[in-house]
PDB file of C-alpha atoms in Angstrom:
ATOM      1  CA  MET A   1     -22.165 -28.227   2.512  1.00 43.00           C
ATOM      2  CA  GLY A   2     -22.591 -24.493   2.782  1.00 45.00           C
ATOM      3  CA  GLY A   3     -21.691 -24.092   6.436  1.00 46.00           C
ATOM      4  CA  ASP A   4     -19.101 -22.045   8.214  1.00 49.00           C
ATOM      5  CA  THR A   5     -15.992 -20.909   6.339  1.00 52.00           C
ATOM      6  CA  GLY A   6     -14.239 -19.926   9.566  1.00 56.00           C
ATOM      7  CA  MET A   7     -14.380 -16.231   8.665  1.00 63.00           C
ATOM      8  CA  THR A   8     -16.431 -13.360   9.974  1.00 82.00           C
ATOM      9  CA  GLU A   9     -16.366  -9.815   8.680  1.00 88.00           C
ATOM     10  CA  ARG A  10     -17.226  -6.622  10.520  1.00 93.00           C
ATOM     11  CA  LEU A  11     -17.184  -2.959   9.543  1.00 96.00           C
ATOM     12  CA  VAL A  12     -14.310  -1.064  11.165  1.00 95.00           C
ATOM     13  CA  TYR A  13     -14.650   2.348   9.479  1.00 96.00           C
ATOM     14  CA  ALA A  14     -16.597   3.948   6.664  1.00 97.00           C
ATOM     15  CA  ASP A  15     -16.957   7.427   5.228  1.00 97.00           C
ATOM     16  CA  ARG A  16     -18.090   8.767   1.864  1.00 97.00           C
ATOM     17  CA  LEU A  17     -14.827   7.600   0.211  1.00 97.00           C
ATOM     18  CA  VAL A  18     -13.691   4.392   1.856  1.00 97.00           C
ATOM     19  CA  ARG A  19     -15.032   1.305   3.586  1.00 98.00           C
ATOM     20  CA  ILE A  20     -12.701  -0.641   5.883  1.00 97.00           C
ATOM     21  CA  SER A  21     -13.786  -3.986   7.238  1.00 96.00           C
ATOM     22  CA  LEU A  22     -12.033  -6.660   9.245  1.00 94.00           C
ATOM     23  CA  ARG A  23     -12.164 -10.252   8.138  1.00 90.00           C
ATOM     24  CA  ALA A  24     -11.168 -12.418  11.069  1.00 78.00           C
ATOM     25  CA  THR A  25      -9.477 -15.662  10.071  1.00 75.00           C
ATOM     26  CA  GLU A  26      -7.626 -18.354  11.941  1.00 72.00           C
ATOM     27  CA  ASP A  27      -4.360 -16.755  10.780  1.00 73.00           C
ATOM     28  CA  ASP A  28      -3.540 -13.035  10.814  1.00 75.00           C
ATOM     29  CA  PRO A  29      -6.500 -10.655  10.503  1.00 84.00           C
ATOM     30  CA  VAL A  30      -7.268  -9.295   7.032  1.00 92.00           C
ATOM     31  CA  LEU A  31      -8.345  -5.675   6.657  1.00 94.00           C
ATOM     32  CA  MET A  32     -10.411  -5.172   3.503  1.00 96.00           C
ATOM     33  CA  VAL A  33     -10.057  -1.632   2.099  1.00 97.00           C
ATOM     34  CA  ALA A  34     -12.486  -0.561  -0.639  1.00 97.00           C
ATOM     35  CA  GLY A  35     -12.791   2.869  -2.233  1.00 97.00           C
ATOM     36  CA  GLU A  36     -10.427   5.817  -1.884  1.00 97.00           C
ATOM     37  CA  VAL A  37      -7.827   6.697   0.756  1.00 97.00           C
ATOM     38  CA  ASP A  38      -6.566  10.271   0.863  1.00 97.00           C
ATOM     39  CA  ARG A  39      -5.527  12.857   3.447  1.00 97.00           C
ATOM     40  CA  THR A  40      -9.094  13.104   4.737  1.00 97.00           C
ATOM     41  CA  ASN A  41      -9.240   9.492   5.883  1.00 97.00           C
ATOM     42  CA  SER A  42      -5.655   8.147   6.026  1.00 97.00           C
ATOM     43  CA  GLU A  43      -5.494   8.744   9.790  1.00 97.00           C
ATOM     44  CA  ALA A  44      -8.670   6.685  10.212  1.00 97.00           C
ATOM     45  CA  LEU A  45      -6.981   3.905   8.230  1.00 96.00           C
ATOM     46  CA  ALA A  46      -3.928   4.111  10.514  1.00 95.00           C
ATOM     47  CA  ARG A  47      -6.149   3.879  13.619  1.00 95.00           C
ATOM     48  CA  ALA A  48      -8.048   0.921  12.141  1.00 94.00           C
ATOM     49  CA  LEU A  49      -4.778  -0.873  11.431  1.00 93.00           C
ATOM     50  CA  GLU A  50      -3.539  -0.341  14.983  1.00 91.00           C
ATOM     51  CA  ARG A  51      -6.830  -1.536  16.504  1.00 90.00           C
ATOM     52  CA  CYS A  52      -6.809  -4.668  14.368  1.00 87.00           C
ATOM     53  CA  ARG A  53      -3.216  -5.613  15.178  1.00 86.00           C
ATOM     54  CA  PRO A  54      -3.367  -8.673  17.421  1.00 74.00           C
ATOM     55  CA  GLY A  55      -0.762  -8.556  20.180  1.00 81.00           C
ATOM     56  CA  GLY A  56       1.685  -6.656  18.005  1.00 80.00           C
ATOM     57  CA  GLY A  57       1.494  -9.218  15.185  1.00 84.00           C
ATOM     58  CA  HIS A  58       0.993  -8.779  11.461  1.00 88.00           C
ATOM     59  CA  VAL A  59      -2.070  -7.387   9.740  1.00 90.00           C
ATOM     60  CA  THR A  60      -2.804  -8.252   6.124  1.00 92.00           C
ATOM     61  CA  VAL A  61      -4.438  -5.510   4.058  1.00 95.00           C
ATOM     62  CA  ASP A  62      -6.364  -6.493   0.939  1.00 96.00           C
ATOM     63  CA  THR A  63      -6.090  -3.560  -1.504  1.00 96.00           C
ATOM     64  CA  GLY A  64      -7.815  -5.236  -4.455  1.00 95.00           C
ATOM     65  CA  ALA A  65     -10.882  -2.978  -4.139  1.00 96.00           C
ATOM     66  CA  LEU A  66      -8.873   0.178  -3.388  1.00 96.00           C
ATOM     67  CA  THR A  67      -9.514   2.471  -6.359  1.00 96.00           C
ATOM     68  CA  PHE A  68      -7.351   5.433  -5.272  1.00 95.00           C
ATOM     69  CA  VAL A  69      -4.665   6.039  -2.679  1.00 94.00           C
ATOM     70  CA  ASP A  70      -2.636   9.222  -2.252  1.00 93.00           C
ATOM     71  CA  LEU A  71       0.766   9.634  -0.634  1.00 92.00           C
ATOM     72  CA  SER A  72      -0.658   9.931   2.891  1.00 95.00           C
ATOM     73  CA  GLY A  73      -2.430   6.592   2.437  1.00 95.00           C
ATOM     74  CA  LEU A  74       0.670   4.936   0.980  1.00 94.00           C
ATOM     75  CA  ARG A  75       2.688   6.084   3.985  1.00 93.00           C
ATOM     76  CA  VAL A  76       0.167   4.415   6.285  1.00 95.00           C
ATOM     77  CA  LEU A  77       0.125   1.172   4.290  1.00 94.00           C
ATOM     78  CA  LEU A  78       3.837   0.851   3.526  1.00 93.00           C
ATOM     79  CA  LEU A  79       5.483   2.247   6.677  1.00 90.00           C
ATOM     80  CA  PRO A  80       8.391   3.544   4.548  1.00 88.00           C
ATOM     81  CA  ALA A  81      10.310   4.968   7.517  1.00 85.00           C
ATOM     82  CA  THR A  82      10.259   1.594   9.284  1.00 86.00           C
ATOM     83  CA  PRO A  83      12.997  -0.947   8.502  1.00 85.00           C
ATOM     84  CA  ALA A  84      11.621  -3.760   6.326  1.00 80.00           C
ATOM     85  CA  ALA A  85      12.141  -6.400   9.023  1.00 82.00           C
ATOM     86  CA  GLN A  86       9.928  -4.415  11.421  1.00 87.00           C
ATOM     87  CA  ARG A  87       7.032  -3.727   9.053  1.00 88.00           C
ATOM     88  CA  TRP A  88       3.889  -5.364  10.377  1.00 91.00           C
ATOM     89  CA  ILE A  89       1.518  -4.602   7.504  1.00 92.00           C
ATOM     90  CA  ARG A  90       1.336  -7.136   4.677  1.00 91.00           C
ATOM     91  CA  LEU A  91      -0.357  -6.079   1.444  1.00 93.00           C
ATOM     92  CA  ARG A  92      -2.427  -8.506  -0.616  1.00 93.00           C
ATOM     93  CA  ASN A  93      -4.134  -8.229  -4.030  1.00 94.00           C
ATOM     94  CA  LEU A  94      -2.131  -5.214  -5.171  1.00 93.00           C
ATOM     95  CA  THR A  95      -3.319  -3.913  -8.513  1.00 91.00           C
ATOM     96  CA  PRO A  96      -0.757  -3.314 -11.280  1.00 92.00           C
ATOM     97  CA  SER A  97      -1.085   0.466 -10.797  1.00 89.00           C
ATOM     98  CA  GLN A  98      -0.515   0.120  -7.042  1.00 90.00           C
ATOM     99  CA  ARG A  99       2.615  -1.946  -7.718  1.00 90.00           C
ATOM    100  CA  ARG A 100       3.825   0.633 -10.214  1.00 90.00           C
ATOM    101  CA  ILE A 101       3.433   3.613  -7.883  1.00 89.00           C
ATOM    102  CA  ILE A 102       5.178   1.747  -5.060  1.00 88.00           C
ATOM    103  CA  ALA A 103       8.065   0.981  -7.408  1.00 88.00           C
ATOM    104  CA  LEU A 104       8.182   4.559  -8.713  1.00 88.00           C
ATOM    105  CA  LEU A 105       8.470   5.848  -5.159  1.00 85.00           C
ATOM    106  CA  GLY A 106      11.283   3.396  -4.483  1.00 82.00           C
ATOM    107  CA  TRP A 107       9.426   1.953  -1.494  1.00 78.00           C
ATOM    108  CA  CYS A 108       9.999  -1.735  -1.346  1.00 61.00           C
ATOM    109  CA  GLU A 109       7.080  -3.809  -0.227  1.00 50.00           C
ATOM    110  CA  GLU A 110       7.222  -7.488   0.436  1.00 50.00           C
ATOM    111  CA  PRO A 111       5.462  -9.375  -2.342  1.00 48.00           C
ATOM    112  CA  GLU A 112       3.048 -12.169  -1.622  1.00 47.00           C
ATOM    113  CA  PRO A 113       4.775 -15.565  -1.544  1.00 50.00           C
ATOM    114  CA  GLY A 114       5.432 -16.688  -5.102  1.00 50.00           C
ATOM    115  CA  GLN A 115       4.389 -13.311  -6.552  1.00 48.00           C
ATOM    116  CA  PRO A 116       7.359 -10.925  -7.027  1.00 45.00           C
ATOM    117  CA  LEU A 117       6.901  -7.241  -7.748  1.00 41.00           C
ATOM    118  CA  GLU A 118       6.606  -6.710 -11.483  1.00 40.00           C
ATOM    119  CA  THR A 119       9.434  -4.177 -11.479  1.00 37.00           C
ATOM    120  CA  SER A 120      12.099  -3.653  -8.859  1.00 37.00           C
ATOM    121  CA  ALA A 121      12.591  -0.121  -7.575  1.00 37.00           C
ATOM    122  CA  ALA A 122      16.123  -0.086  -9.016  1.00 38.00           C
ATOM    123  CA  GLU A 123      14.779  -0.667 -12.543  1.00 38.00           C
ATOM    124  CA  VAL A 124      12.187   2.114 -12.498  1.00 36.00           C
ATOM    125  CA  PRO A 125      13.170   5.406 -14.120  1.00 38.00           C
ATOM    126  CA  ARG A 126      12.853   8.524 -12.015  1.00 39.00           C
ATOM    127  CA  PRO A 127      11.989  12.092 -13.020  1.00 40.00           C
ATOM    128  CA  VAL A 128      14.880  14.514 -13.414  1.00 39.00           C
ATOM    129  CA  GLY A 129      12.930  17.616 -14.356  1.00 39.00           C
ATOM    130  CA  PRO A 130      10.345  18.889 -16.785  1.00 43.00           C
ATOM    131  CA  PRO A 131      10.774  18.206 -20.502  1.00 44.00           C
ATOM    132  CA  GLY A 132      13.107  20.604 -22.248  1.00 41.00           C
ATOM    133  CA  ARG A 133      15.176  21.236 -19.143  1.00 43.00           C
ATOM    134  CA  ALA A 134      18.458  19.768 -17.884  1.00 41.00           C
ATOM    135  CA  ARG A 135      20.000  16.658 -19.403  1.00 40.00           C
ATOM    136  CA  GLY A 136      19.115  17.628 -22.933  1.00 38.00           C
ATOM    137  CA  GLY A 137      15.378  17.510 -22.341  1.00 36.00           C
ATOM    138  CA  ARG A 138      15.285  13.972 -20.987  1.00 35.00           C
ATOM    139  CA  TRP A 139      12.400  13.588 -18.589  1.00 36.00           C
ATOM    140  CA  TRP A 140      13.397  10.221 -17.110  1.00 36.00           C
ATOM    141  CA  ARG A 141      16.649   8.533 -16.238  1.00 36.00           C
ATOM    142  CA  SER A 142      17.568   5.271 -14.687  1.00 36.00           C
ATOM    143  CA  ARG A 143      17.790   5.195 -10.891  1.00 40.00           C
ATOM    144  CA  ASP A 144      21.406   4.068 -11.109  1.00 42.00           C
ATOM    145  CA  ALA A 145      22.468   6.656 -13.709  1.00 42.00           C
ATOM    146  CA  SER A 146      25.036   9.165 -12.567  1.00 43.00           C
ATOM    147  CA  SER A 147      23.759  12.598 -11.594  1.00 42.00           C
TER     148      SER A 147
END
């Protein structure tokens, strides 16, 4: 048995922080991102995503080996300014901390089939100011609490 699994993988981009490789499958391509994405390499990630997008279709990004991502990287991966129906990036293998930061930012991302987000954005508290200030020193309040 051993033979061909129907998948090939090739390096798309690498620097001292991140390694991005493309795993071609019979379905949508899967971009494997390992390491750290920050402002120094988020544009390279965006270019890699565009190059790997087949005929304007979807690209799946596996973030299971992504150890750090800053806001610039999240903007590339989540397309927050794009209406949900038009988002062409699908995230896979999100870590609990990645799910949490997405929820804290209030950016909805489509969960994998059968795997809902652990917390909806509406349930996540948001900061209202530093401790000891406004609202009697409360640091967090519910998203739906009155201002």
